[in-house]
mmCIF file of C-alpha atoms in Angstrom:
data_model
loop_
_atom_site.group_PDB
_atom_site.id
_atom_site.type_symbol
_atom_site.label_atom_id
_atom_site.label_comp_id
_atom_site.label_asym_id
_atom_site.label_seq_id
_atom_site.Cartn_x
_atom_site.Cartn_y
_atom_site.Cartn_z
ATOM 1 C CA MET E 1 134.528 117.332 102.563
ATOM 2 C CA ALA E 2 136.600 120.175 103.868
ATOM 3 C CA GLU E 3 135.504 121.869 107.047
ATOM 4 C CA LYS E 4 135.518 125.632 107.453
ATOM 5 C CA SER E 5 135.335 127.612 110.630
ATOM 6 C CA GLY E 6 132.066 129.490 111.117
ATOM 7 C CA ALA E 7 131.490 132.935 112.629
ATOM 8 C CA HIS E 8 131.645 131.625 116.188
ATOM 9 C CA GLY E 9 134.577 129.263 115.702
ATOM 10 C CA ARG E 10 132.330 126.263 115.050
ATOM 11 C CA SER E 11 133.235 124.066 112.138
ATOM 12 C CA ARG E 12 130.743 123.491 109.344
ATOM 13 C CA LYS E 13 130.749 121.393 106.234
ATOM 14 C CA SER E 14 131.639 123.272 103.063
ATOM 15 C CA GLU E 15 129.354 121.031 101.006
ATOM 16 C CA ILE E 16 125.968 119.801 102.100
ATOM 17 C CA PRO E 17 124.560 116.922 100.061
ATOM 18 C CA ARG E 18 121.411 117.794 98.160
ATOM 19 C CA PRO E 19 118.306 115.744 99.055
ATOM 20 C CA GLU E 20 117.125 115.181 95.468
ATOM 21 C CA PRO E 21 119.537 112.320 94.656
ATOM 22 C CA VAL E 22 118.630 110.590 97.915
ATOM 23 C CA TYR E 23 114.912 111.032 97.274
ATOM 24 C CA HIS E 24 115.137 109.821 93.685
ATOM 25 C CA GLY E 25 117.308 106.892 94.736
ATOM 26 C CA TYR E 26 114.746 105.586 97.222
ATOM 27 C CA ALA E 27 111.364 106.894 96.011
ATOM 28 C CA ALA E 28 110.483 103.722 94.110
ATOM 29 C CA HIS E 29 111.419 101.536 97.077
ATOM 30 C CA VAL E 30 109.366 103.629 99.499
ATOM 31 C CA TYR E 31 106.370 103.610 97.163
ATOM 32 C CA SER E 32 106.689 99.831 96.697
ATOM 33 C CA LEU E 33 106.818 99.286 100.456
ATOM 34 C CA CYS E 34 103.787 101.536 101.008
ATOM 35 C CA LEU E 35 101.918 99.728 98.251
ATOM 36 C CA ARG E 36 102.508 96.369 99.934
ATOM 37 C CA LEU E 37 101.822 97.568 103.487
ATOM 38 C CA LEU E 38 98.805 99.715 102.739
ATOM 39 C CA ALA E 39 97.305 97.342 100.162
ATOM 40 C CA GLY E 40 96.239 99.890 97.590
ATOM 41 C CA MET E 41 97.581 102.293 95.001
ATOM 42 C CA LYS E 42 95.624 105.309 96.260
ATOM 43 C CA ALA E 43 96.783 104.841 99.847
ATOM 44 C CA ALA E 44 100.387 104.320 98.720
ATOM 45 C CA GLU E 45 100.256 107.435 96.543
ATOM 46 C CA ASP E 46 98.696 109.475 99.340
ATOM 47 C CA THR E 47 101.400 108.326 101.747
ATOM 48 C CA THR E 48 104.470 108.940 99.616
ATOM 49 C CA VAL E 49 105.857 112.399 98.885
ATOM 50 C CA GLY E 50 105.841 111.930 95.132
ATOM 51 C CA GLY E 51 102.248 110.769 95.145
ATOM 52 C CA GLY E 52 100.814 114.255 95.273
ATOM 53 C CA GLY E 53 98.318 113.106 97.887
ATOM 54 C CA LYS E 54 97.049 115.092 100.801
ATOM 55 C CA GLU E 55 98.500 115.108 104.260
ATOM 56 C CA LEU E 56 96.602 113.261 106.969
ATOM 57 C CA PRO E 57 94.983 115.569 109.508
ATOM 58 C CA PRO E 58 96.426 115.335 113.029
ATOM 59 C CA LEU E 59 94.884 112.889 115.484
ATOM 60 C CA ASP E 60 93.537 113.882 118.852
ATOM 61 C CA ARG E 61 93.710 111.453 121.792
ATOM 62 C CA ALA E 62 90.122 110.215 121.372
ATOM 63 C CA GLU E 63 90.707 109.416 117.685
ATOM 64 C CA LEU E 64 93.943 107.594 118.507
ATOM 65 C CA ASP E 65 92.189 105.598 121.231
ATOM 66 C CA ALA E 66 89.465 104.590 118.763
ATOM 67 C CA LEU E 67 92.068 103.384 116.253
ATOM 68 C CA VAL E 68 94.038 101.520 118.922
ATOM 69 C CA THR E 69 90.928 99.584 119.976
ATOM 70 C CA ARG E 70 90.673 98.272 116.399
ATOM 71 C CA LEU E 71 94.138 96.683 116.556
ATOM 72 C CA PRO E 72 94.552 92.934 117.149
ATOM 73 C CA ALA E 73 95.269 92.240 120.838
ATOM 74 C CA ASP E 74 99.001 91.510 120.466
ATOM 75 C CA LEU E 75 99.626 94.699 118.488
ATOM 76 C CA ARG E 76 97.421 96.783 120.789
ATOM 77 C CA ILE E 77 99.197 95.605 123.953
ATOM 78 C CA ALA E 78 102.677 96.196 122.534
ATOM 79 C CA PHE E 79 101.707 99.633 121.179
ATOM 80 C CA VAL E 80 100.077 100.814 124.397
ATOM 81 C CA LEU E 81 102.933 99.600 126.594
ATOM 82 C CA HIS E 82 105.617 101.099 124.338
ATOM 83 C CA ASP E 83 104.193 104.272 122.793
ATOM 84 C CA ILE E 84 101.641 105.311 125.398
ATOM 85 C CA GLU E 85 102.999 103.965 128.699
ATOM 86 C CA GLY E 86 106.628 104.484 127.655
ATOM 87 C CA LEU E 87 107.973 101.087 128.712
ATOM 88 C CA SER E 88 111.246 99.883 127.207
ATOM 89 C CA ASP E 89 111.498 96.989 124.769
ATOM 90 C CA GLY E 90 113.148 94.944 127.514
ATOM 91 C CA ALA E 91 110.389 95.560 130.046
ATOM 92 C CA ILE E 92 107.697 94.720 127.502
ATOM 93 C CA SER E 93 109.658 91.633 126.470
ATOM 94 C CA LYS E 94 109.627 90.344 130.057
ATOM 95 C CA HIS E 95 105.954 91.218 130.533
ATOM 96 C CA LEU E 96 104.837 89.498 127.308
ATOM 97 C CA ARG E 97 107.456 86.723 127.503
ATOM 98 C CA VAL E 98 108.730 87.351 123.979
ATOM 99 C CA ASP E 99 112.079 88.436 122.505
ATOM 100 C CA GLU E 100 112.863 92.153 122.305
ATOM 101 C CA GLU E 101 112.978 91.844 118.508
ATOM 102 C CA ASP E 102 109.383 90.560 118.615
ATOM 103 C CA VAL E 103 108.404 93.593 120.702
ATOM 104 C CA ARG E 104 109.944 95.937 118.114
ATOM 105 C CA ARG E 105 108.154 94.065 115.309
ATOM 106 C CA LEU E 106 104.794 94.233 117.124
ATOM 107 C CA VAL E 107 105.155 97.963 117.808
ATOM 108 C CA ARG E 108 106.191 98.604 114.186
ATOM 109 C CA GLU E 109 103.231 96.587 112.866
ATOM 110 C CA ALA E 110 100.863 98.394 115.234
ATOM 111 C CA ARG E 111 102.056 101.809 114.025
ATOM 112 C CA LEU E 112 101.656 100.767 110.383
ATOM 113 C CA GLU E 113 98.176 99.386 111.049
ATOM 114 C CA ILE E 114 97.148 102.630 112.774
ATOM 115 C CA ILE E 115 98.349 104.579 109.733
ATOM 116 C CA ARG E 116 96.476 102.223 107.393
ATOM 117 C CA LEU E 117 93.276 102.528 109.444
ATOM 118 C CA ARG E 118 93.628 106.312 109.543
ATOM 119 C CA ILE E 119 94.062 106.506 105.770
ATOM 120 C CA GLU E 120 90.948 104.340 105.337
ATOM 121 C CA GLU E 121 88.971 106.708 107.572
ATOM 122 C CA VAL E 122 90.120 109.784 105.669
ATOM 123 C CA GLU E 123 89.388 108.151 102.294
ATOM 124 C CA ASP E 124 85.906 107.103 103.462
ATOM 125 C CA LYS E 125 85.126 110.714 104.414
ATOM 126 C CA ASP E 126 86.065 111.965 100.926
#
């Protein structure tokens, strides 16, 4: 892609890729992943852009705390230390005596479980 100089001398790309091909290229994979992780067609459809589902309402701190208490202990500890306390993967790894990759996996699983629990709550209210 050729670069052109902008009004203030900054360079900019002359062509910006359109998002549609990227979306269409990965939509089926994202839906498939959501279907497996969220264990249900409705939840997967509500989570993916193409599903036409509704957006989840924002969480306040009390609602997040309630969801976090429902996590298994290993996920809860990793999530709280990483996302709430702000500790690094390395510090959590030393504290829990596990590899940093295990810390990242636990935090990722905790986030997905919180999303799944939140979707369940919203669906139960409907």
